[in-house]
Short mmCIF file of C-alpha atoms in Angstrom, two decimals:
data_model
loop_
_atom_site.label_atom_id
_atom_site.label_comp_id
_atom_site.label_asym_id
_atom_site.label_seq_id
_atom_site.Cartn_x
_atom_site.Cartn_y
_atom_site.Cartn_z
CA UNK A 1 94.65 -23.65 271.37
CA UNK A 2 97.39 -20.49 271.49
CA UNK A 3 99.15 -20.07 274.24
CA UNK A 4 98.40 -16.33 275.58
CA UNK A 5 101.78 -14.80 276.55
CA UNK A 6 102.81 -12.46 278.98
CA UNK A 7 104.31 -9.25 277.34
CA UNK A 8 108.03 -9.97 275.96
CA UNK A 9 110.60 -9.91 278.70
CA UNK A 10 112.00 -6.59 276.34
CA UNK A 11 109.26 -4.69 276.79
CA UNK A 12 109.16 -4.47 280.23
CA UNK A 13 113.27 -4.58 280.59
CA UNK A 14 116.04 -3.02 278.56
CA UNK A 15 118.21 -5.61 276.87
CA UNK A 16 121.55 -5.79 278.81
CA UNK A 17 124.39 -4.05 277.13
CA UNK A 18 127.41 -6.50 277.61
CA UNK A 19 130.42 -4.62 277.68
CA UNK A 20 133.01 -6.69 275.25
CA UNK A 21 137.18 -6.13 276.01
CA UNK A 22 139.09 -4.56 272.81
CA UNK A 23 140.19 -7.28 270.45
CA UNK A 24 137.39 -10.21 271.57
CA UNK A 25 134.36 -10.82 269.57
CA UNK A 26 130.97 -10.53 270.99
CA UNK A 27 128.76 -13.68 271.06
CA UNK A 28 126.55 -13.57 267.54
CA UNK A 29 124.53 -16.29 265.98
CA UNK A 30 126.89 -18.69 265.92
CA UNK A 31 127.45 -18.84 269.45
CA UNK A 32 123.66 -18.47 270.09
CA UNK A 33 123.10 -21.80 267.98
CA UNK A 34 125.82 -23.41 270.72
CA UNK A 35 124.30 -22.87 273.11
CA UNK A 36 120.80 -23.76 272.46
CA UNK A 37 121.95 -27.26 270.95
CA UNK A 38 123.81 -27.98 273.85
CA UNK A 39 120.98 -27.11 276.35
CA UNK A 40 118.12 -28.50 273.91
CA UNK A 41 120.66 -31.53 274.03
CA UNK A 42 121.18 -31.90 277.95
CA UNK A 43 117.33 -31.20 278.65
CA UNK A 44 116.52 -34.36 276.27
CA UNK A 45 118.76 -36.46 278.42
CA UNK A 46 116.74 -35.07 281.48
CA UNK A 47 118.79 -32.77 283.00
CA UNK A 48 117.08 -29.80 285.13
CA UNK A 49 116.93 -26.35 283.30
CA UNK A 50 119.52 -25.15 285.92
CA UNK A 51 121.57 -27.62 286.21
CA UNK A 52 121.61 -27.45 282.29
CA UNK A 53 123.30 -24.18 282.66
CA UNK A 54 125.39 -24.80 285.10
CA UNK A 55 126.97 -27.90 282.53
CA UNK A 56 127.06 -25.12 280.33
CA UNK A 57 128.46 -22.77 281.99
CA UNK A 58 131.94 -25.08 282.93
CA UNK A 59 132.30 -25.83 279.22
CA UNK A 60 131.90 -22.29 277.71
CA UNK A 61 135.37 -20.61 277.68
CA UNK A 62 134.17 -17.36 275.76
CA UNK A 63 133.85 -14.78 278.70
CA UNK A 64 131.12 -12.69 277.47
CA UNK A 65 129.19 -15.59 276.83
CA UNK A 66 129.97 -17.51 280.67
CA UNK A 67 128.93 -13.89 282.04
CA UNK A 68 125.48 -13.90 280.19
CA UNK A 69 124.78 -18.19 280.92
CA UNK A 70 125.93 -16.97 284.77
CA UNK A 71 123.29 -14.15 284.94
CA UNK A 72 120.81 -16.11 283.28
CA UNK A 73 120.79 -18.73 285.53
CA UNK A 74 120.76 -16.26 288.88
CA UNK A 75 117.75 -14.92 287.51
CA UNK A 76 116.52 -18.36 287.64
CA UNK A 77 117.46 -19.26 291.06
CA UNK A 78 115.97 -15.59 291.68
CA UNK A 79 112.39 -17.23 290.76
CA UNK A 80 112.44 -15.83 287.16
CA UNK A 81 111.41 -17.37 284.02
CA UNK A 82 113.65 -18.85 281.70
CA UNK A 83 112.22 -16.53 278.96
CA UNK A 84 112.20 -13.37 281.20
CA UNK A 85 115.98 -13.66 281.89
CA UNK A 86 116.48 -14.47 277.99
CA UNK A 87 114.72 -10.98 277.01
CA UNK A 88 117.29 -9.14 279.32
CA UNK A 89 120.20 -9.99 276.25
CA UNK A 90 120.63 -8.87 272.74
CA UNK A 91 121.66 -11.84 272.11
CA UNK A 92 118.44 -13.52 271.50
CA UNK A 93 115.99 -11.85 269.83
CA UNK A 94 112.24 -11.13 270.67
CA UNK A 95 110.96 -14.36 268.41
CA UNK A 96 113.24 -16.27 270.31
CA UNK A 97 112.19 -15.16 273.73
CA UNK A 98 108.45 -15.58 272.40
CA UNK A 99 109.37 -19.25 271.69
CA UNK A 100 110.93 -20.28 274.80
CA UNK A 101 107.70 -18.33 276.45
CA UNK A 102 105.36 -20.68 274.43
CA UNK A 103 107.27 -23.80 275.09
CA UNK A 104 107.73 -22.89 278.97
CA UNK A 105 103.71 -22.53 279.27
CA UNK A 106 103.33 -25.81 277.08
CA UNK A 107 105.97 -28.03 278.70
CA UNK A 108 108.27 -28.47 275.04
CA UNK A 109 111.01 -26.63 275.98
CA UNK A 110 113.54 -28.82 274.48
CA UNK A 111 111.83 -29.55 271.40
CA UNK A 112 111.23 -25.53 270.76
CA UNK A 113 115.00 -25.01 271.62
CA UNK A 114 115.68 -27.74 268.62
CA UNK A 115 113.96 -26.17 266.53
CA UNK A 116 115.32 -22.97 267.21
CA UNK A 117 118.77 -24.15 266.40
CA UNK A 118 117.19 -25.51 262.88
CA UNK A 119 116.18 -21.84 262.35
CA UNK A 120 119.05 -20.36 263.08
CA UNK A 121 120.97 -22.74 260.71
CA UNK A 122 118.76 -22.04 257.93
CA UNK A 123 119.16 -18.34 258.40
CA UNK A 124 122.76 -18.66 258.29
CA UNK A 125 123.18 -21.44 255.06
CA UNK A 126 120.89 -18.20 253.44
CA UNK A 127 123.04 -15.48 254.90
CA UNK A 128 126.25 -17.61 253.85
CA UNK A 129 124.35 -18.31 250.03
CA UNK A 130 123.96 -14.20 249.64
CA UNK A 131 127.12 -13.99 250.52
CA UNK A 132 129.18 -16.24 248.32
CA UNK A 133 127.15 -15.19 245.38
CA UNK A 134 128.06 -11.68 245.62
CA UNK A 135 131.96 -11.58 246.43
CA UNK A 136 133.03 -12.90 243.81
CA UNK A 137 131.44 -10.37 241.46
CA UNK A 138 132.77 -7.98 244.34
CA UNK A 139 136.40 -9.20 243.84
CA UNK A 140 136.24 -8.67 240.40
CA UNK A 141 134.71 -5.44 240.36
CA UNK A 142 137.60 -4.26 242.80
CA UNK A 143 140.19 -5.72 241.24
CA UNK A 144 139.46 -4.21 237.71
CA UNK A 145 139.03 -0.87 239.72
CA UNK A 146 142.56 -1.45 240.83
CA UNK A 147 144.11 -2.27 237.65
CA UNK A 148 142.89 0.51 235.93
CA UNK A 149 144.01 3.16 238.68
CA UNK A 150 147.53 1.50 238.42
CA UNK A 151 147.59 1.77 234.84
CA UNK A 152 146.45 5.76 234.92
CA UNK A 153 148.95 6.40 237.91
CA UNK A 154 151.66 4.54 236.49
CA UNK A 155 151.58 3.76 233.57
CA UNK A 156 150.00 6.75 231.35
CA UNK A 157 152.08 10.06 232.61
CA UNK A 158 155.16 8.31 231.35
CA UNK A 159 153.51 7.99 227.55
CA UNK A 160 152.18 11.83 228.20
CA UNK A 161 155.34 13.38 226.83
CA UNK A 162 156.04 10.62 224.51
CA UNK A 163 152.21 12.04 223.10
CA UNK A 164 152.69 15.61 223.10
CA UNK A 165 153.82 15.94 219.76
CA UNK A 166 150.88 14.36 218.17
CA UNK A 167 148.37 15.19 220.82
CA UNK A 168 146.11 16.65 217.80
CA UNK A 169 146.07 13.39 216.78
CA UNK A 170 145.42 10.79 219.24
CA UNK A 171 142.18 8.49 219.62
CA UNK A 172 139.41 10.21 221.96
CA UNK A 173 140.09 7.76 224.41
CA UNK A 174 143.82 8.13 224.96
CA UNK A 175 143.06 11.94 225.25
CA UNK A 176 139.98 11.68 227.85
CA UNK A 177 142.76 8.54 229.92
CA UNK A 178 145.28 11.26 229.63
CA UNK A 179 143.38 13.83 230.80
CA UNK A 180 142.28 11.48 233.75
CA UNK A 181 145.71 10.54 234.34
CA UNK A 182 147.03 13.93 234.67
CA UNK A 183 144.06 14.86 236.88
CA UNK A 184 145.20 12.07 239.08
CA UNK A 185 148.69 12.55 239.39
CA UNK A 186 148.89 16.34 239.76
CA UNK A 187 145.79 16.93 241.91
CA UNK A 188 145.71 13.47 243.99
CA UNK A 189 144.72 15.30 247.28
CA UNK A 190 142.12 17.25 245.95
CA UNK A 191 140.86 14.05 244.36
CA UNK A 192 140.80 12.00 247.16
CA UNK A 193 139.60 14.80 249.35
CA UNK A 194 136.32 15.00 247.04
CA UNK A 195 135.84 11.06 246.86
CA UNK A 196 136.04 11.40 250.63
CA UNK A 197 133.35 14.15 250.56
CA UNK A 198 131.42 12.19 248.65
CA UNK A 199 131.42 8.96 250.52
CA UNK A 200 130.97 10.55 253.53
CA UNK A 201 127.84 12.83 252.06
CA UNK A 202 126.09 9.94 250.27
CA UNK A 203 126.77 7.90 253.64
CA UNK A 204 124.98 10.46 255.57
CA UNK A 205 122.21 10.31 252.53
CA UNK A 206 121.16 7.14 253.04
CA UNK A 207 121.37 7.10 256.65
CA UNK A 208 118.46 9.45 256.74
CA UNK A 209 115.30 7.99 257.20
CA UNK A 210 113.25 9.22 254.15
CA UNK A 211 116.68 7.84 252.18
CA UNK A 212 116.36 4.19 253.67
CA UNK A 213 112.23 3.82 253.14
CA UNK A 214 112.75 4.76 249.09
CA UNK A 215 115.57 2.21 249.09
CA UNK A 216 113.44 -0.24 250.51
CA UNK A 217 110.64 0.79 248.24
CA UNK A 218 113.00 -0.06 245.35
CA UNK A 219 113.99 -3.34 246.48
CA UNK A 220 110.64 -4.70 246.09
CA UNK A 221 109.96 -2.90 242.82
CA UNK A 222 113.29 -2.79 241.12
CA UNK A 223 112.86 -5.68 238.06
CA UNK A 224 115.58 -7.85 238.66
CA UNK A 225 115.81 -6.88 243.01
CA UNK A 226 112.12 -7.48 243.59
CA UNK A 227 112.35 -11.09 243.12
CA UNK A 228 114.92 -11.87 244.91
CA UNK A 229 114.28 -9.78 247.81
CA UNK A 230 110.78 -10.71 248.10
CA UNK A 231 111.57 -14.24 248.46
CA UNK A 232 114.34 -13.48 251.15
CA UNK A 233 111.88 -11.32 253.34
CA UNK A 234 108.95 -13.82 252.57
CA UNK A 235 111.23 -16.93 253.71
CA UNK A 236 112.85 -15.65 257.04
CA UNK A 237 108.47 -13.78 257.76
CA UNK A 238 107.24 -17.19 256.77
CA UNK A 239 109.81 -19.29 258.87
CA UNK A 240 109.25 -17.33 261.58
CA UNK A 241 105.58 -17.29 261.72
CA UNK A 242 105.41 -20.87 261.18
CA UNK A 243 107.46 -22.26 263.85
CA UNK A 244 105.43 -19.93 266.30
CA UNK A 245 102.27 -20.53 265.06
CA UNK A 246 103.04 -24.47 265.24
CA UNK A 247 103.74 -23.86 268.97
CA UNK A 248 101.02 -22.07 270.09
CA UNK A 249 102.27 -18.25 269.78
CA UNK A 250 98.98 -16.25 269.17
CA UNK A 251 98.90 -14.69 266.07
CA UNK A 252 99.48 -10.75 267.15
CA UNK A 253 102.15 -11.99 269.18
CA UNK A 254 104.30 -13.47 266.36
CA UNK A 255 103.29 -10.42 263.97
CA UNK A 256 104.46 -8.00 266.77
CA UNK A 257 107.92 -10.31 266.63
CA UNK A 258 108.30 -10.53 263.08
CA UNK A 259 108.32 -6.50 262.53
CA UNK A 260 112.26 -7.12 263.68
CA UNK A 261 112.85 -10.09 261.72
CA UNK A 262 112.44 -7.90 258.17
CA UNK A 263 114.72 -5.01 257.81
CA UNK A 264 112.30 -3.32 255.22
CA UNK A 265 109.73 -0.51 255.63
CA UNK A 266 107.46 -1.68 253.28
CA UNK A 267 107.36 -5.34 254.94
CA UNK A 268 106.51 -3.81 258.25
CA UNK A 269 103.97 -1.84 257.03
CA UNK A 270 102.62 -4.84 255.45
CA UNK A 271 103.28 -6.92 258.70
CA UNK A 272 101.00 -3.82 260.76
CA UNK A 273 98.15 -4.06 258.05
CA UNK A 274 98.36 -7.79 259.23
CA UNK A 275 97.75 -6.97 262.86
CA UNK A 276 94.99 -4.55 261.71
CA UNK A 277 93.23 -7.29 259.95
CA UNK A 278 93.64 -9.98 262.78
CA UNK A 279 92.30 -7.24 265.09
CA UNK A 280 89.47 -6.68 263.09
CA UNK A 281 88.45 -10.50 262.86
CA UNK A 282 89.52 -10.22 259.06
CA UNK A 283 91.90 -12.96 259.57
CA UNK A 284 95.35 -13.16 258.44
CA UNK A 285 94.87 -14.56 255.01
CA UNK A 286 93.51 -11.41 253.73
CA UNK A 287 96.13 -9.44 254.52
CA UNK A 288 98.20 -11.65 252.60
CA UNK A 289 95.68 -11.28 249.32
CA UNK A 290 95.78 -7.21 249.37
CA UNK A 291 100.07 -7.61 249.11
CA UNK A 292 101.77 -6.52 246.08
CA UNK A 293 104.77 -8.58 247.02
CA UNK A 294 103.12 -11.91 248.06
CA UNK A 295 102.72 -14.14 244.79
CA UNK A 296 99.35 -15.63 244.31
CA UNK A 297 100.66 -19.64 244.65
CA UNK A 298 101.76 -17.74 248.54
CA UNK A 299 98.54 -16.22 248.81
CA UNK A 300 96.44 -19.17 247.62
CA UNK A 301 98.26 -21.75 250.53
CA UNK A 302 97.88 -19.39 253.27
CA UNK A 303 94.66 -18.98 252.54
CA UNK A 304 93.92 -22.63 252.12
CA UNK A 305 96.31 -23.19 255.59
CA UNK A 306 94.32 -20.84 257.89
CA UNK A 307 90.49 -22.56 256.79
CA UNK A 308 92.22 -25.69 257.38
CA UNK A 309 93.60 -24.75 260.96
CA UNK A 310 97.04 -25.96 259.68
CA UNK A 311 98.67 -21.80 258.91
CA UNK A 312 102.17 -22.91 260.27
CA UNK A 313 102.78 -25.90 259.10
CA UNK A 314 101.85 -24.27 255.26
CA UNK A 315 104.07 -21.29 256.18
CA UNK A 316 106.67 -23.34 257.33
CA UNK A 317 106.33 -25.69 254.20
CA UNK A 318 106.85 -22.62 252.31
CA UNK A 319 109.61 -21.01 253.88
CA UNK A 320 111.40 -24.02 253.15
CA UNK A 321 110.73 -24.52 249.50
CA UNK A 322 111.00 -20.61 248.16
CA UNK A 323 114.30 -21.22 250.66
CA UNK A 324 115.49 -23.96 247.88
CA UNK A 325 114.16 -21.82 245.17
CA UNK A 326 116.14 -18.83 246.38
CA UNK A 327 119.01 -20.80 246.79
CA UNK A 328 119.07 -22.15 243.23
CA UNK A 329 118.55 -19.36 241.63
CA UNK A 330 121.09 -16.95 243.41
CA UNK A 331 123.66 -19.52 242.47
CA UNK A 332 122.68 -19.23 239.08
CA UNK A 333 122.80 -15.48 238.90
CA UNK A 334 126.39 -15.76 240.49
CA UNK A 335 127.29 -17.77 237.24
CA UNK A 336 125.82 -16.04 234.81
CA UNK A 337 127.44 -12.53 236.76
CA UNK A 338 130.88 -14.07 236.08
CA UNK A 339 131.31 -14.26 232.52
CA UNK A 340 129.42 -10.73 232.56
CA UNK A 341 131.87 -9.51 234.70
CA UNK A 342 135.09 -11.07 232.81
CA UNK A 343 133.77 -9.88 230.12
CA UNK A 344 133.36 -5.88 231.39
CA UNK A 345 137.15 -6.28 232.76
CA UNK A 346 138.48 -7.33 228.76
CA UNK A 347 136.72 -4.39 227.60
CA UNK A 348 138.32 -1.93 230.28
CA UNK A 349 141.61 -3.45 229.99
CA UNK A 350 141.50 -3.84 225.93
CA UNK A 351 140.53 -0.04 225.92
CA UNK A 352 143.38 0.61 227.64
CA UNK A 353 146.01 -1.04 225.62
CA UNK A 354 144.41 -0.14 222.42
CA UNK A 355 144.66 3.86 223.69
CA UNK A 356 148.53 3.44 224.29
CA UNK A 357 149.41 0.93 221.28
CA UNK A 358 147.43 2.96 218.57
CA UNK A 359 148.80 6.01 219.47
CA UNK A 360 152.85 4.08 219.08
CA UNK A 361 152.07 2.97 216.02
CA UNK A 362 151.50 6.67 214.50
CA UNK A 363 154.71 7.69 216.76
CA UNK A 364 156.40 5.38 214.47
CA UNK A 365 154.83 5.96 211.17
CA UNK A 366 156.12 9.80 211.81
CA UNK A 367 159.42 8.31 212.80
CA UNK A 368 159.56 6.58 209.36
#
């Protein structure tokens, strides 16, 4: 049966706001995933929830994070529960606090805190995937950008005079690089001024709210983004309803968590139609059927998990597979972005050389 919750210990407090010395790091995921292995880990063994964090507490040396374990366990002792004093910190989030509810009123706490830690590792091997398969397209992007800004800097206004006698006659892309290059070198400020300008407008741009909802429109209906981000917002919404639902969160109470777990308009929109539909008795399978986003296989196995009574262990079976599947295929697109890349930097750099070679060889056909 689901396990009716009390309202999340952040709506009814503010998360604290821990205030973090200049030059220290505040506690993130990683040390999150600490400590909930280590407590999942000493409440196995049978140790008492406070005495748990007091064992914690002598073998954290991070200060924020002894301050946080220090309040959390006087609002214990205080006759609090564990969740309650969890809500009170950014540092775990509202699923998280929902969990550790669920688990409290069902007597798994340790075995939700494992598999919170399993959660949290998966959302970092992702995080850590996205990341390695765009820097080194990044990299190469930048350092092309450099090279060519040396080579108009310093390189082409010592050919400019060298030029001026057969200006008439050089390439169009030696005169356009020239013109670049002198642009560069005689109005520099003014340049950078207006790149400036610009970053700073388009920053302002996007920061505006109607800006950020057509940005997440178009990564879900861009050709080549809307596969790839539909899988990453449909693993981490999937993960995280499954693991609830598998441990007796009710159904509105894990949609009304998951609306911070996707960063995308369009998701939460789809994620309130949900609640609208569970509401209405609809159940959440249709929801799922009216999505643009949702492929049909998706659609098919939710539907099939929520007649069967088993919804989160199919979500959580497919969290984990399109989690493979986005894996494999972002590593793919990082090899197939390198030779792309390599390639654009030989034709930037061979454009280049042929504008100041071509150009010498005339210079010395005159000369002969």
């Amino acid at each position: 049966m689901p396990i009716e919750l009390d309202p999340p210990a952040s709506a009814t407090a503010p998360k604290a706001a821990m205030r973090v010395p200049f030059g220290e790091r505040a506690p993130g995921v990683r040390e999150r995933v600490l400590f909930t292995e280590r407590l999942a880990l000493l409440l196995e063994t049978g140790v008492p929830l406070h005495a748990a964090l007091g064992s914690l507490l002598q073998q954290t040396g991070q200060p924020q994070l002894r301050q946080m374990i220090a309040t959390i366990s006087e609002d214990i002792l205080a006759g609090e529960r564990f969740s309650t004093a969890l809500g009170r910190h950014r540092l775990f989030p509202v699923t998280y606090v929902n969990l550790v509810a669920a688990s409290e009123a069902g007597g798994f706490l340790a075995e939700v805190l494992a598999q919170l830690v399993e959660m949290d590792e998966k959302e970092e091997r992702l995080r850590a995937t996205l990341v390695s398969a765009l820097s080194y397209p990044l990299f190469l992007m930048a350092f092309s950008g450099g090279v060519v800004l040396f080579i108009l800097v310093s390189v082409f206004p010592k050919f400019s005079v060298m030029f001026a006698s057969i200006h008439d006659q050089l390439p169009w892309t030696t005169r356009v690089l020239l013109a670049v290059s002198n642009t560069l070198t005689q109005h520099g400020a003014l340049v950078t001024g207006a790149v400036a300008l610009l970053g700073a407008g388009g920053w302002l741009l996007f920061r505006r709210p109607e800006a950020g909802v057509k940005i997440d429109r178009l990564k879900l209906r861009a050709p080549l983004l809307r596969d790839i981000f539909a899988k990453i917002y449909l693993t981490r919404l999937l993960r995280v309803m499954g693991i609830s639902l598998e441990r007796g969160v009710t159904i509105l109470a894990t949609l009304e968590a998951c609306r911070a777990v996707v960063p995308n308009a369009d998701v939460q929109r789809f994620i309130l139609d949900l609640e609208a539909d569970v509401t209405e008795g609809k159940g959440i399978a249709a929801g799922f059927q009216n999505s643009a986003f949702v492929p049909v296989a998706v659609q098919q196995m939710i539907a099939t998990g929520e007649s069967t009574g088993t919804l989160g262990r199919v979500m959580s079976r497919v969290a984990d597979a399109y989690d493979r599947e986005l894996t494999q295929q972002l590593a793919k697109l990082s090899k197939l972005a390198e030779p792309v890349m390599l390639l654009v930097m030989g034709v930037m750099v061979g454009t280049i050389v042929s504008s100041l070679i071509l150009p010498i060889f005339k210079l010395s056909r005159v000369a002969h």
